Coordinates of C-alpha atoms and ligand atoms in Angstrom, one line a residue:
M1 CA -40.6 -46.9 -11.6
A2 CA -42.3 -45.6 -8.5
N3 CA -44.4 -47.7 -6.3
Q4 CA -48.0 -46.6 -6.6
G5 CA -49.1 -49.8 -4.9
R6 CA -51.1 -50.8 -1.8
S7 CA -49.9 -53.3 0.7
K8 CA -51.8 -56.2 1.9
T9 CA -50.9 -58.6 4.7
A10 CA -52.9 -61.7 4.2
S11 CA -55.5 -62.4 6.9
R12 CA -57.0 -65.8 6.6
K13 CA -59.6 -65.0 9.3
N14 CA -61.5 -62.8 6.9
S15 CA -61.6 -65.2 3.9
P16 CA -64.0 -68.1 4.3
R17 CA -62.5 -71.2 2.8
R18 CA -64.1 -72.5 -0.4
D19 CA -63.3 -75.6 -2.4
R20 CA -59.8 -74.9 -3.7
S21 CA -58.6 -78.3 -4.8
P22 CA -55.3 -77.2 -6.4
A23 CA -53.9 -76.6 -2.9
S24 CA -53.2 -80.3 -2.7
V25 CA -51.1 -80.3 -5.9
F26 CA -47.5 -79.1 -5.5
I27 CA -44.9 -78.2 -8.0
N28 CA -41.6 -80.1 -8.2
E29 CA -39.2 -77.5 -6.8
R30 CA -36.0 -79.4 -7.7
R31 CA -37.1 -79.9 -11.3
L32 CA -38.1 -76.2 -11.6
L33 CA -34.8 -75.0 -10.4
R34 CA -32.9 -77.6 -12.4
D35 CA -34.5 -76.4 -15.6
L36 CA -34.1 -72.7 -14.7
N37 CA -30.4 -73.3 -14.1
A38 CA -30.0 -75.3 -17.3
I39 CA -31.5 -72.5 -19.4
S40 CA -29.5 -69.9 -17.6
K41 CA -26.3 -71.5 -18.6
I42 CA -27.0 -70.8 -22.2
G43 CA -25.4 -67.5 -22.9
I44 CA -23.6 -67.2 -19.6
G45 CA -20.7 -64.8 -19.6
S46 CA -18.4 -62.9 -17.4
G47 CA -19.6 -62.2 -13.8
G48 CA -22.5 -64.5 -14.3
S49 CA -24.2 -62.3 -16.9
V50 CA -26.5 -63.9 -19.5
T51 CA -26.8 -62.7 -23.0
R52 CA -29.4 -64.2 -25.4
L53 CA -30.2 -61.4 -27.8
V54 CA -33.3 -62.1 -29.9
F55 CA -32.5 -64.3 -33.0
S56 CA -28.9 -65.0 -31.8
V57 CA -27.7 -68.5 -31.7
K58 CA -27.9 -68.5 -27.9
D59 CA -31.5 -67.4 -28.0
L60 CA -32.3 -70.2 -30.5
R61 CA -30.5 -72.8 -28.3
S62 CA -32.5 -71.8 -25.2
R63 CA -35.7 -72.2 -27.2
Q64 CA -34.5 -75.6 -28.4
L65 CA -34.0 -76.7 -24.8
L66 CA -37.5 -75.4 -24.0
M67 CA -39.0 -77.4 -26.8
H68 CA -37.2 -80.5 -25.5
L69 CA -38.7 -79.9 -22.1
L70 CA -42.2 -79.3 -23.4
G71 CA -42.0 -82.5 -25.4
Q72 CA -40.7 -84.4 -22.4
A73 CA -43.7 -83.1 -20.4
G74 CA -46.0 -84.6 -23.1
L75 CA -47.4 -81.2 -24.2
K76 CA -48.5 -80.7 -27.8
I77 CA -45.9 -78.3 -29.3
H78 CA -46.8 -75.6 -31.9
I79 CA -44.4 -73.0 -33.2
D80 CA -45.9 -70.1 -35.1
R81 CA -44.2 -68.3 -38.0
I82 CA -42.3 -65.7 -36.0
G83 CA -41.1 -68.5 -33.6
N84 CA -43.5 -68.1 -30.6
I85 CA -43.5 -71.6 -29.0
F86 CA -46.6 -73.1 -27.5
G87 CA -47.0 -76.3 -25.4
R88 CA -50.6 -77.2 -25.0
L89 CA -52.3 -79.3 -22.4
E90 CA -55.8 -80.2 -23.5
G91 CA -58.7 -79.5 -21.2
L92 CA -62.0 -81.4 -20.7
H93 CA -63.5 -79.2 -23.4
P94 CA -61.0 -79.1 -26.2
N95 CA -62.8 -76.4 -28.0
A96 CA -62.9 -74.1 -25.0
P97 CA -60.8 -70.9 -25.2
A98 CA -57.3 -71.6 -23.8
V99 CA -55.5 -70.1 -20.8
L100 CA -52.1 -68.9 -22.0
V101 CA -49.2 -68.9 -19.5
G102 CA -45.7 -67.8 -20.2
S103 CA -43.1 -65.1 -20.8
H104 CA -39.9 -64.8 -22.8
L105 CA -36.4 -66.4 -23.0
D106 CA -34.5 -63.7 -24.8
T107 CA -32.4 -61.3 -22.6
V108 CA -30.8 -57.9 -22.7
M109 CA -27.0 -57.7 -23.4
H110 CA -25.2 -58.8 -20.1
G111 CA -28.5 -59.3 -18.3
G112 CA -29.5 -61.7 -15.6
K113 CA -30.8 -65.3 -15.3
F114 CA -34.3 -64.5 -14.2
D115 CA -36.0 -61.9 -16.4
G116 CA -38.5 -63.8 -18.6
T117 CA -36.9 -67.2 -17.9
V118 CA -38.7 -67.5 -14.5
G119 CA -42.0 -66.9 -16.2
V120 CA -41.4 -69.5 -19.0
V121 CA -39.9 -72.2 -16.7
G122 CA -42.5 -71.4 -14.0
A123 CA -45.3 -71.9 -16.6
L124 CA -43.8 -75.2 -17.8
E125 CA -43.5 -76.5 -14.2
A126 CA -47.0 -75.5 -13.3
V127 CA -48.5 -77.1 -16.4
R128 CA -46.5 -80.3 -16.2
T129 CA -47.4 -80.6 -12.5
L130 CA -51.1 -80.3 -13.4
K131 CA -50.8 -82.9 -16.1
E132 CA -49.0 -85.4 -13.9
G133 CA -51.6 -84.8 -11.1
R134 CA -54.4 -85.2 -13.6
V135 CA -56.0 -82.1 -12.2
P136 CA -59.3 -81.6 -14.1
L137 CA -59.1 -78.5 -16.2
A138 CA -62.1 -77.3 -18.2
S139 CA -60.1 -75.2 -20.6
P140 CA -56.9 -76.1 -22.4
V141 CA -53.8 -74.5 -21.0
E142 CA -50.8 -73.4 -23.2
V143 CA -47.3 -72.7 -22.0
V144 CA -46.0 -69.9 -24.3
C145 CA -42.5 -68.5 -24.9
F146 CA -42.7 -65.3 -26.9
V147 CA -40.0 -64.2 -29.3
G148 CA -38.1 -61.0 -28.7
E149 CA -39.7 -59.4 -25.7
E150 CA -36.5 -57.4 -25.0
S151 CA -35.8 -54.2 -27.0
S152 CA -32.1 -54.2 -26.5
R153 CA -31.3 -55.4 -29.9
F154 CA -33.7 -53.6 -32.2
G155 CA -35.2 -51.0 -29.9
F156 CA -38.4 -52.8 -30.5
S157 CA -40.0 -54.8 -27.7
T158 CA -42.5 -57.6 -27.3
L159 CA -42.2 -58.7 -31.0
G160 CA -43.8 -62.1 -30.7
S161 CA -46.6 -61.1 -28.4
S162 CA -47.3 -57.9 -30.4
L163 CA -47.8 -60.0 -33.5
L164 CA -50.2 -62.3 -31.6
A165 CA -52.2 -59.2 -30.5
G166 CA -52.1 -57.8 -34.1
E167 CA -50.3 -54.7 -32.8
I168 CA -47.4 -54.4 -35.3
T169 CA -47.4 -52.5 -38.6
F170 CA -45.1 -53.1 -41.5
E171 CA -43.6 -49.7 -40.8
D172 CA -42.8 -50.8 -37.2
L173 CA -40.7 -53.6 -38.5
T174 CA -38.9 -51.6 -41.2
H175 CA -37.8 -49.0 -38.7
A176 CA -36.2 -51.7 -36.5
V177 CA -32.4 -51.8 -36.9
D178 CA -29.7 -53.2 -34.6
Q179 CA -26.5 -51.5 -33.5
D180 CA -24.6 -53.0 -36.4
G181 CA -27.1 -51.6 -38.8
T182 CA -28.7 -55.0 -39.4
K183 CA -32.4 -54.6 -40.2
L184 CA -34.9 -56.8 -38.4
G185 CA -36.8 -57.2 -41.7
D186 CA -33.6 -58.6 -43.3
I187 CA -33.0 -61.1 -40.5
L188 CA -36.6 -62.2 -40.9
S189 CA -36.5 -62.6 -44.6
N190 CA -33.2 -64.5 -44.4
M191 CA -35.1 -66.9 -42.2
G192 CA -37.9 -67.1 -44.8
I193 CA -40.2 -65.0 -42.6
Y194 CA -42.1 -62.3 -44.6
W195 CA -44.5 -59.6 -43.5
E196 CA -47.3 -61.2 -45.5
N197 CA -47.1 -64.3 -43.3
L198 CA -46.8 -62.3 -40.0
A199 CA -50.0 -60.2 -40.4
S200 CA -52.0 -63.4 -40.0
L201 CA -50.5 -64.3 -36.6
K202 CA -53.1 -62.3 -34.7
R203 CA -54.9 -64.7 -32.4
A204 CA -58.6 -64.6 -32.4
P205 CA -59.7 -63.4 -29.0
S206 CA -62.4 -66.0 -29.0
T207 CA -59.6 -68.7 -28.7
L208 CA -58.3 -67.2 -25.5
K209 CA -59.7 -67.3 -22.0
A210 CA -56.9 -65.4 -20.3
Y211 CA -53.1 -64.8 -20.2
L212 CA -51.1 -65.2 -17.0
E213 CA -47.4 -64.2 -16.5
L214 CA -45.1 -64.8 -13.6
H215 CA -42.1 -62.4 -13.6
I216 CA -39.5 -61.0 -11.3
E217 CA -40.4 -57.6 -10.1
Q218 CA -37.2 -55.9 -11.4
G219 CA -37.8 -53.2 -8.8
P220 CA -37.2 -52.8 -5.0
I221 CA -40.7 -52.6 -3.6
L222 CA -41.5 -56.2 -2.6
E223 CA -38.2 -56.7 -0.9
A224 CA -38.4 -53.4 0.9
K225 CA -41.9 -54.1 2.1
K226 CA -41.2 -57.7 2.9
K227 CA -43.9 -58.9 0.5
K228 CA -43.8 -62.3 -1.2
I229 CA -46.1 -61.6 -4.2
G230 CA -46.9 -58.6 -6.3
V231 CA -50.3 -58.4 -7.8
V232 CA -49.9 -56.3 -10.9
T233 CA -52.6 -53.8 -11.8
S234 CA -51.1 -52.0 -14.9
I235 CA -48.0 -51.8 -17.0
A236 CA -46.2 -48.5 -17.9
A237 CA -45.8 -48.1 -21.6
P238 CA -42.8 -46.7 -23.4
T239 CA -42.5 -44.1 -26.2
R240 CA -39.3 -44.7 -27.9
F241 CA -37.5 -42.8 -30.7
R242 CA -34.1 -42.0 -31.9
V243 CA -32.7 -38.5 -32.1
I244 CA -29.9 -37.8 -34.6
F245 CA -27.8 -34.7 -34.4
V246 CA -25.7 -33.9 -37.5
G247 CA -23.0 -31.4 -37.2
Q248 CA -19.6 -31.3 -38.9
A249 CA -16.8 -33.8 -38.4
D250 CA -13.6 -31.9 -38.3
H251 CA -10.0 -31.9 -37.0
S252 CA -9.8 -32.0 -33.2
G253 CA -6.5 -30.1 -33.2
T254 CA -7.1 -27.3 -35.7
T255 CA -10.8 -26.3 -35.3
P256 CA -11.3 -23.5 -32.8
M257 CA -13.8 -24.2 -30.1
E258 CA -16.2 -21.4 -31.2
M259 CA -16.2 -22.7 -34.8
R260 CA -17.2 -26.2 -34.1
K261 CA -20.5 -28.0 -34.9
D262 CA -20.1 -30.9 -32.5
A263 CA -23.0 -33.3 -32.7
L264 CA -22.0 -35.1 -29.5
V265 CA -22.0 -31.9 -27.4
A266 CA -25.5 -31.3 -28.6
A267 CA -26.4 -34.9 -27.6
A268 CA -24.9 -34.3 -24.2
H269 CA -27.1 -31.3 -23.6
L270 CA -30.1 -33.3 -24.6
I271 CA -29.3 -36.1 -22.2
I272 CA -29.1 -33.6 -19.3
A273 CA -32.3 -32.0 -20.5
I274 CA -34.1 -35.3 -20.5
E275 CA -33.1 -35.9 -16.9
E276 CA -34.2 -32.4 -15.9
V277 CA -37.6 -32.8 -17.6
C278 CA -38.3 -36.2 -16.1
L279 CA -37.4 -35.0 -12.6
K280 CA -40.1 -32.4 -13.0
F281 CA -42.5 -35.2 -13.6
S282 CA -41.6 -37.3 -10.6
H283 CA -44.9 -37.0 -8.6
V284 CA -46.0 -40.6 -8.1
N285 CA -49.7 -39.7 -8.0
K286 CA -49.7 -37.6 -11.1
G287 CA -47.9 -40.4 -13.0
R288 CA -44.2 -40.5 -12.6
V289 CA -42.3 -40.3 -15.9
V290 CA -38.9 -41.9 -16.4
G291 CA -36.6 -41.1 -19.3
T292 CA -33.5 -42.9 -20.4
V293 CA -30.8 -42.5 -23.1
G294 CA -29.4 -46.1 -23.1
A295 CA -27.6 -46.1 -26.4
L296 CA -25.4 -43.6 -28.2
K297 CA -23.7 -44.0 -31.6
I298 CA -21.0 -41.4 -32.5
E299 CA -19.4 -40.9 -35.9
P300 CA -16.6 -40.9 -36.8
G301 CA -16.0 -42.1 -33.2
V302 CA -12.2 -41.5 -33.1
I303 CA -10.1 -39.6 -30.6
N304 CA -8.9 -36.9 -33.0
A305 CA -12.1 -35.9 -34.8
I306 CA -15.0 -33.8 -33.7
P307 CA -18.1 -35.9 -33.7
G308 CA -20.1 -35.1 -36.9
R309 CA -23.0 -37.3 -36.1
A310 CA -24.6 -38.5 -32.8
E311 CA -27.5 -40.8 -32.5
L312 CA -29.3 -41.3 -29.2
S313 CA -32.0 -43.7 -28.2
V314 CA -34.7 -42.2 -26.1
D315 CA -37.0 -44.3 -23.9
V316 CA -39.8 -42.5 -22.0
R317 CA -42.2 -44.4 -19.8
S318 CA -45.1 -43.8 -17.4
I319 CA -48.3 -45.3 -16.1
K320 CA -50.1 -42.2 -17.2
A321 CA -50.3 -41.7 -21.0
E322 CA -50.7 -37.9 -20.9
A323 CA -47.7 -37.4 -18.7
K324 CA -45.6 -39.6 -20.9
D325 CA -46.7 -37.9 -24.1
R326 CA -46.0 -34.5 -22.7
V327 CA -42.5 -35.5 -21.7
A328 CA -41.9 -37.0 -25.2
K329 CA -43.0 -33.7 -26.8
L330 CA -40.9 -31.6 -24.4
V331 CA -37.8 -33.8 -25.2
K332 CA -38.3 -33.2 -28.9
S333 CA -38.7 -29.5 -28.5
K334 CA -35.6 -29.3 -26.3
A335 CA -33.7 -31.2 -29.0
K336 CA -34.8 -28.7 -31.7
E337 CA -33.8 -25.8 -29.4
I338 CA -30.4 -27.3 -28.7
A339 CA -29.9 -27.9 -32.4
R340 CA -30.8 -24.3 -33.3
V341 CA -28.5 -22.8 -30.6
R342 CA -25.6 -25.1 -31.6
G343 CA -26.0 -24.8 -35.3
V344 CA -26.5 -28.5 -36.0
K345 CA -29.3 -30.4 -37.6
V346 CA -31.7 -32.7 -35.8
Q347 CA -33.8 -35.5 -37.0
F348 CA -36.2 -37.9 -35.1
L349 CA -36.8 -41.5 -36.0
P350 CA -39.8 -43.1 -34.4
I351 CA -39.4 -46.6 -32.9
R352 CA -42.7 -47.2 -31.2
S353 CA -45.2 -45.4 -29.0
E354 CA -47.6 -47.3 -26.8
N355 CA -50.2 -46.6 -24.2
P356 CA -50.1 -47.9 -20.6
V357 CA -52.2 -51.0 -20.1
A358 CA -54.5 -52.0 -17.3
L359 CA -54.5 -55.7 -16.4
D360 CA -57.7 -57.6 -15.6
K361 CA -59.3 -56.6 -12.3
D362 CA -61.0 -60.0 -11.7
I363 CA -57.7 -61.9 -12.2
G364 CA -56.1 -59.4 -9.8
S365 CA -58.9 -60.1 -7.2
L366 CA -58.4 -63.8 -7.7
L367 CA -54.6 -63.4 -7.1
E368 CA -55.4 -61.5 -3.9
E369 CA -57.7 -64.3 -2.8
I370 CA -55.1 -66.9 -3.5
C371 CA -52.5 -65.0 -1.5
E372 CA -55.0 -64.5 1.4
D373 CA -55.7 -68.2 1.4
K374 CA -52.1 -69.1 1.5
G375 CA -51.3 -66.5 4.1
L376 CA -48.9 -64.7 1.8
P377 CA -48.2 -61.0 2.3
Y378 CA -48.7 -59.3 -1.1
E379 CA -48.6 -55.9 -2.7
I380 CA -51.0 -54.5 -5.3
M381 CA -48.7 -52.6 -7.7
P382 CA -48.1 -51.3 -11.2
S383 CA -45.2 -52.5 -13.3
G384 CA -42.6 -50.0 -14.5
A385 CA -41.0 -52.6 -16.8
G386 CA -42.7 -53.7 -20.0
H387 CA -43.9 -57.3 -20.4
D388 CA -45.6 -59.5 -23.0
A389 CA -48.7 -59.2 -20.8
M390 CA -49.2 -55.6 -22.1
Q391 CA -49.8 -56.9 -25.6
L392 CA -51.9 -59.9 -24.5
A393 CA -54.1 -57.5 -22.5
K394 CA -55.3 -56.1 -25.8
I395 CA -56.9 -59.4 -26.9
T396 CA -57.7 -61.2 -23.6
R397 CA -57.9 -60.8 -19.8
A398 CA -54.3 -60.6 -18.6
G399 CA -52.9 -61.0 -15.1
M400 CA -49.3 -60.8 -13.7
I401 CA -47.6 -62.2 -10.6
F402 CA -44.4 -60.6 -9.4
I403 CA -41.9 -62.1 -7.1
P404 CA -39.2 -60.1 -5.2
S405 CA -35.9 -59.0 -6.9
R406 CA -32.9 -58.7 -4.6
R407 CA -32.1 -55.0 -4.2
G408 CA -34.5 -54.4 -7.1
I409 CA -31.7 -54.9 -9.6
S410 CA -32.5 -56.2 -13.1
H411 CA -31.1 -56.1 -16.6
S412 CA -27.8 -56.7 -14.9
P413 CA -25.7 -59.8 -13.9
M414 CA -26.6 -58.8 -10.3
E415 CA -30.2 -59.7 -11.0
W416 CA -31.3 -62.2 -8.4
S417 CA -34.4 -63.8 -7.0
D418 CA -34.4 -66.2 -4.1
P419 CA -35.2 -69.8 -5.3
K420 CA -37.8 -70.1 -2.5
D421 CA -39.6 -67.1 -3.9
I422 CA -39.4 -68.5 -7.4
C423 CA -41.0 -71.7 -6.2
L424 CA -43.6 -69.9 -4.3
G425 CA -44.5 -67.7 -7.3
T426 CA -44.8 -70.8 -9.4
Q427 CA -47.1 -72.5 -6.9
V428 CA -49.3 -69.3 -6.9
L429 CA -49.2 -69.4 -10.7
L430 CA -50.4 -73.1 -10.7
E431 CA -53.3 -72.3 -8.4
T432 CA -54.3 -69.3 -10.5
I433 CA -54.2 -71.4 -13.7
V434 CA -56.6 -74.0 -12.2
R435 CA -59.0 -71.4 -11.0
V436 CA -59.0 -69.5 -14.3
A437 CA -59.2 -72.6 -16.4
N438 CA -62.2 -73.9 -14.4
E439 CA -64.1 -70.7 -14.0
A440 CA -67.3 -70.2 -15.9
L441 CA -67.1 -67.5 -18.5
Ligands
GLV1 C1 -38.4 -55.0 -20.6 O1 -37.6 -55.6 -20.0 C2 -38.4 -53.6 -20.5 O2 -37.5 -52.9 -21.2 O3 -39.2 -53.0 -19.8
MN2 MN1 -39.0 -59.6 -18.9
MN3 MN1 -36.3 -57.3 -19.5

């Protein structure tokens, strides 16, 4: 996603120093990196890739380790019905709304060690440091690990945080199917989780003071601009759907070219068309749109048969809702045109369509102030990737802190963030938690 950000180089001269007591409380860097590494080993595969798909055994194992660490830190653990994990540190006013801090532990297929995990382990480290340092906090603080932020298994993202925000419908869940045809609804009911129980997971906004999330940038901007921290202003939202072309499976040797109804060739034309359409919407200021076909299923999928069925996943994203919606519409009309010209049928299956989300301006200003105070160069920027924060922003004030990603690579075994940056981001998170937990509402 394009940078639409503004650069800031911290200048302490201009910011008068006020009482900022958390500056004397420092995270335990060794412990943070030790726990990050321990979680990263769960699901490790070839080339250092990590795979912990939602509801897989590896995902559950990583969550088990987190619960152990939350317990060791003396936090009060609560697991809700979908499996979101909370570790609570009480504040001076136990009935005050809580500051939620976290991210996710599930990963994409063959992903990296940092996406989501940095935010969960960073939240844990910040909160256990505050507990050990007996730092006075007016509000309670809860470390949270959300279930199923990644869409790589079901095409459906931010499952746990969407439920907390009351943003999921029964239809959303029934449409969600993985590559093997396993329905999300069936997995849930096998675990004794039913829709009737999930609808009640929505958290009352009155119980929340704010949500904070530390995350790797997953893009190249911070590294390129030599910035240490990204202050996130907004999050691009995806519109996702499946396109299914149905032609005629037939013999690859006997069917003349002009008599074929090849569903995959229709899909190939659509893939090219999506790239062309998105390239026309590449103006950063008008709201750059990106479009991706990341999964393709072909039937019968053998070397000697013409594909009779091709199913594509389409993911269209932008910071600007109108631009994204226009592109999604154009993609659908292109698909219809291709189907008509090639004599195949086309069908669309919705996955989910969301609106871009603005994060809280006051938390953004607070983050800027903290960076100024610490003399850290920072960038004010939108997020092209989706995050749990985009759901939480619907029920509370949400803020996000980015740290640099080497060469901007993410959702790949090559994903890397410098341990020093991870520690720095966690320290900024800690200081933000203290300020937000103690601010008057
Ligand atoms: C989350 O990682 C996303 O797909 O943006
Ligand atoms: Mn993530
Ligand atoms: Mn991700």
